[in-house]
């Protein structure tokens, strides 16, 4: 299902957003940085053009988690929402679980599986890439 408008927000509701274009890409990331930032064994991201993401309530706080990466989060509850990598501008990734209807966007592959936790078993049939997809995504 291709949805042209999605809504979402943080845990406490202080930050709300609108995505007004179809999600270009959806994937699971197993890298250590994403795991530690989200407090989860791996995370599901949706990729869109940054211009398609509009904060409709509140303001995202930002944390520069590396020289290349800025993560956006709610300043009240701390829930992570976005990820921007300077080498992939003008794209923006957002955490799919922050959508009001996260079931509407399904990840299609796994990235950074070389950093996957040993106790995580991936039982799905999705493609798994040690680092990045061959297309560089």
Short mmCIF file of C-alpha atoms in Angstrom, two decimals:
data_model
loop_
_atom_site.label_atom_id
_atom_site.label_comp_id
_atom_site.label_asym_id
_atom_site.label_seq_id
_atom_site.Cartn_x
_atom_site.Cartn_y
_atom_site.Cartn_z
CA UNK A 1 0.00 0.00 0.00
CA UNK A 2 1.43 3.38 -0.97
CA UNK A 3 0.33 6.15 1.36
CA UNK A 4 0.88 9.79 0.38
CA UNK A 5 0.35 11.25 3.85
CA UNK A 6 1.42 9.83 7.20
CA UNK A 7 1.26 11.29 10.69
CA UNK A 8 3.24 10.48 13.79
CA UNK A 9 4.84 11.79 16.91
CA UNK A 10 6.77 11.17 20.07
CA UNK A 11 5.73 9.16 23.12
CA UNK A 12 4.32 12.10 25.11
CA UNK A 13 2.65 13.85 22.17
CA UNK A 14 4.57 17.12 22.45
CA UNK A 15 6.11 16.60 19.00
CA UNK A 16 3.84 15.72 16.07
CA UNK A 17 4.79 15.45 12.42
CA UNK A 18 3.39 14.93 8.94
CA UNK A 19 5.03 13.08 6.05
CA UNK A 20 3.40 14.34 2.86
CA UNK A 21 4.98 12.00 0.30
CA UNK A 22 5.32 8.24 -0.09
CA UNK A 23 8.18 6.66 1.88
CA UNK A 24 11.09 6.11 -0.55
CA UNK A 25 12.71 3.27 1.37
CA UNK A 26 12.13 1.29 4.57
CA UNK A 27 14.69 -0.91 6.34
CA UNK A 28 15.99 -2.32 9.61
CA UNK A 29 19.35 -1.06 10.91
CA UNK A 30 21.48 -3.14 13.27
CA UNK A 31 24.36 -0.70 13.81
CA UNK A 32 25.56 0.01 17.33
CA UNK A 33 24.77 3.73 17.08
CA UNK A 34 21.12 3.16 16.15
CA UNK A 35 20.74 0.46 18.82
CA UNK A 36 22.15 2.67 21.55
CA UNK A 37 20.21 5.73 20.43
CA UNK A 38 16.89 3.85 20.36
CA UNK A 39 17.56 1.50 23.27
CA UNK A 40 16.51 -1.44 21.08
CA UNK A 41 18.23 -4.45 19.49
CA UNK A 42 17.61 -2.93 16.03
CA UNK A 43 15.45 -0.20 14.56
CA UNK A 44 13.11 0.29 11.60
CA UNK A 45 13.63 3.42 9.51
CA UNK A 46 11.69 5.06 6.70
CA UNK A 47 13.54 7.28 4.23
CA UNK A 48 11.99 10.33 2.59
CA UNK A 49 13.07 13.65 1.17
CA UNK A 50 13.60 16.08 4.05
CA UNK A 51 11.18 18.51 2.41
CA UNK A 52 8.38 15.93 2.86
CA UNK A 53 8.75 15.93 6.67
CA UNK A 54 6.95 18.71 8.54
CA UNK A 55 6.82 19.12 12.32
CA UNK A 56 3.22 20.17 13.04
CA UNK A 57 3.48 20.55 16.83
CA UNK A 58 6.43 21.23 19.08
CA UNK A 59 10.07 21.36 18.03
CA UNK A 60 12.59 18.59 17.55
CA UNK A 61 15.70 18.85 19.69
CA UNK A 62 18.88 17.69 17.97
CA UNK A 63 21.87 15.63 19.00
CA UNK A 64 24.97 15.39 16.82
CA UNK A 65 25.77 11.70 17.39
CA UNK A 66 28.81 11.82 15.09
CA UNK A 67 30.53 14.25 12.76
CA UNK A 68 28.17 13.18 9.94
CA UNK A 69 24.94 12.39 11.80
CA UNK A 70 22.28 14.50 13.54
CA UNK A 71 19.41 12.80 15.35
CA UNK A 72 16.13 14.55 16.15
CA UNK A 73 14.16 13.77 19.30
CA UNK A 74 11.46 15.13 21.58
CA UNK A 75 12.95 17.50 24.16
CA UNK A 76 10.30 16.47 26.72
CA UNK A 77 10.12 12.65 26.62
CA UNK A 78 13.38 11.98 24.75
CA UNK A 79 11.78 9.77 22.08
CA UNK A 80 13.94 9.55 18.98
CA UNK A 81 12.25 10.51 15.72
CA UNK A 82 14.74 11.43 12.94
CA UNK A 83 18.21 10.70 11.56
CA UNK A 84 20.10 12.88 9.08
CA UNK A 85 23.44 11.92 7.53
CA UNK A 86 25.26 14.79 5.83
CA UNK A 87 26.40 12.53 2.97
CA UNK A 88 22.80 11.60 2.09
CA UNK A 89 21.21 15.06 2.00
CA UNK A 90 18.47 15.88 1.09
CA UNK A 91 17.17 12.60 2.56
CA UNK A 92 15.85 12.16 6.08
CA UNK A 93 15.20 8.92 7.93
CA UNK A 94 12.49 8.67 10.58
CA UNK A 95 11.67 5.90 13.03
CA UNK A 96 8.75 3.93 11.63
CA UNK A 97 7.46 3.06 15.11
CA UNK A 98 6.74 6.76 15.71
CA UNK A 99 4.04 6.67 13.01
CA UNK A 100 0.43 6.68 14.17
CA UNK A 101 -0.04 3.66 11.89
CA UNK A 102 3.39 1.96 11.74
CA UNK A 103 1.87 -1.07 9.97
CA UNK A 104 1.38 1.06 6.83
CA UNK A 105 5.13 1.01 6.02
CA UNK A 106 6.98 -2.31 5.94
CA UNK A 107 10.78 -2.58 5.99
CA UNK A 108 12.14 -4.50 3.00
CA UNK A 109 15.73 -5.37 4.07
CA UNK A 110 18.29 -5.36 6.92
CA UNK A 111 21.41 -3.14 7.01
CA UNK A 112 24.55 -3.29 9.14
CA UNK A 113 23.99 -6.96 9.93
CA UNK A 114 27.75 -7.25 10.63
CA UNK A 115 26.97 -5.39 13.88
CA UNK A 116 23.86 -7.44 14.74
CA UNK A 117 23.71 -8.69 18.30
CA UNK A 118 24.53 -12.39 18.51
CA UNK A 119 21.33 -13.18 20.41
CA UNK A 120 19.09 -11.58 17.75
CA UNK A 121 17.72 -14.21 15.34
CA UNK A 122 16.46 -12.88 12.03
CA UNK A 123 13.81 -15.35 10.93
CA UNK A 124 12.43 -13.35 8.02
CA UNK A 125 13.36 -13.82 4.37
CA UNK A 126 14.31 -10.17 3.78
CA UNK A 127 17.70 -9.41 2.17
CA UNK A 128 20.48 -8.89 4.72
CA UNK A 129 23.50 -6.69 4.03
CA UNK A 130 26.66 -6.76 6.13
CA UNK A 131 26.95 -2.98 5.81
CA UNK A 132 25.13 -1.10 3.01
CA UNK A 133 23.14 -2.24 0.01
CA UNK A 134 25.24 -2.47 -3.15
CA UNK A 135 23.44 0.64 -4.48
CA UNK A 136 24.96 2.56 -1.54
CA UNK A 137 21.61 3.15 0.24
#
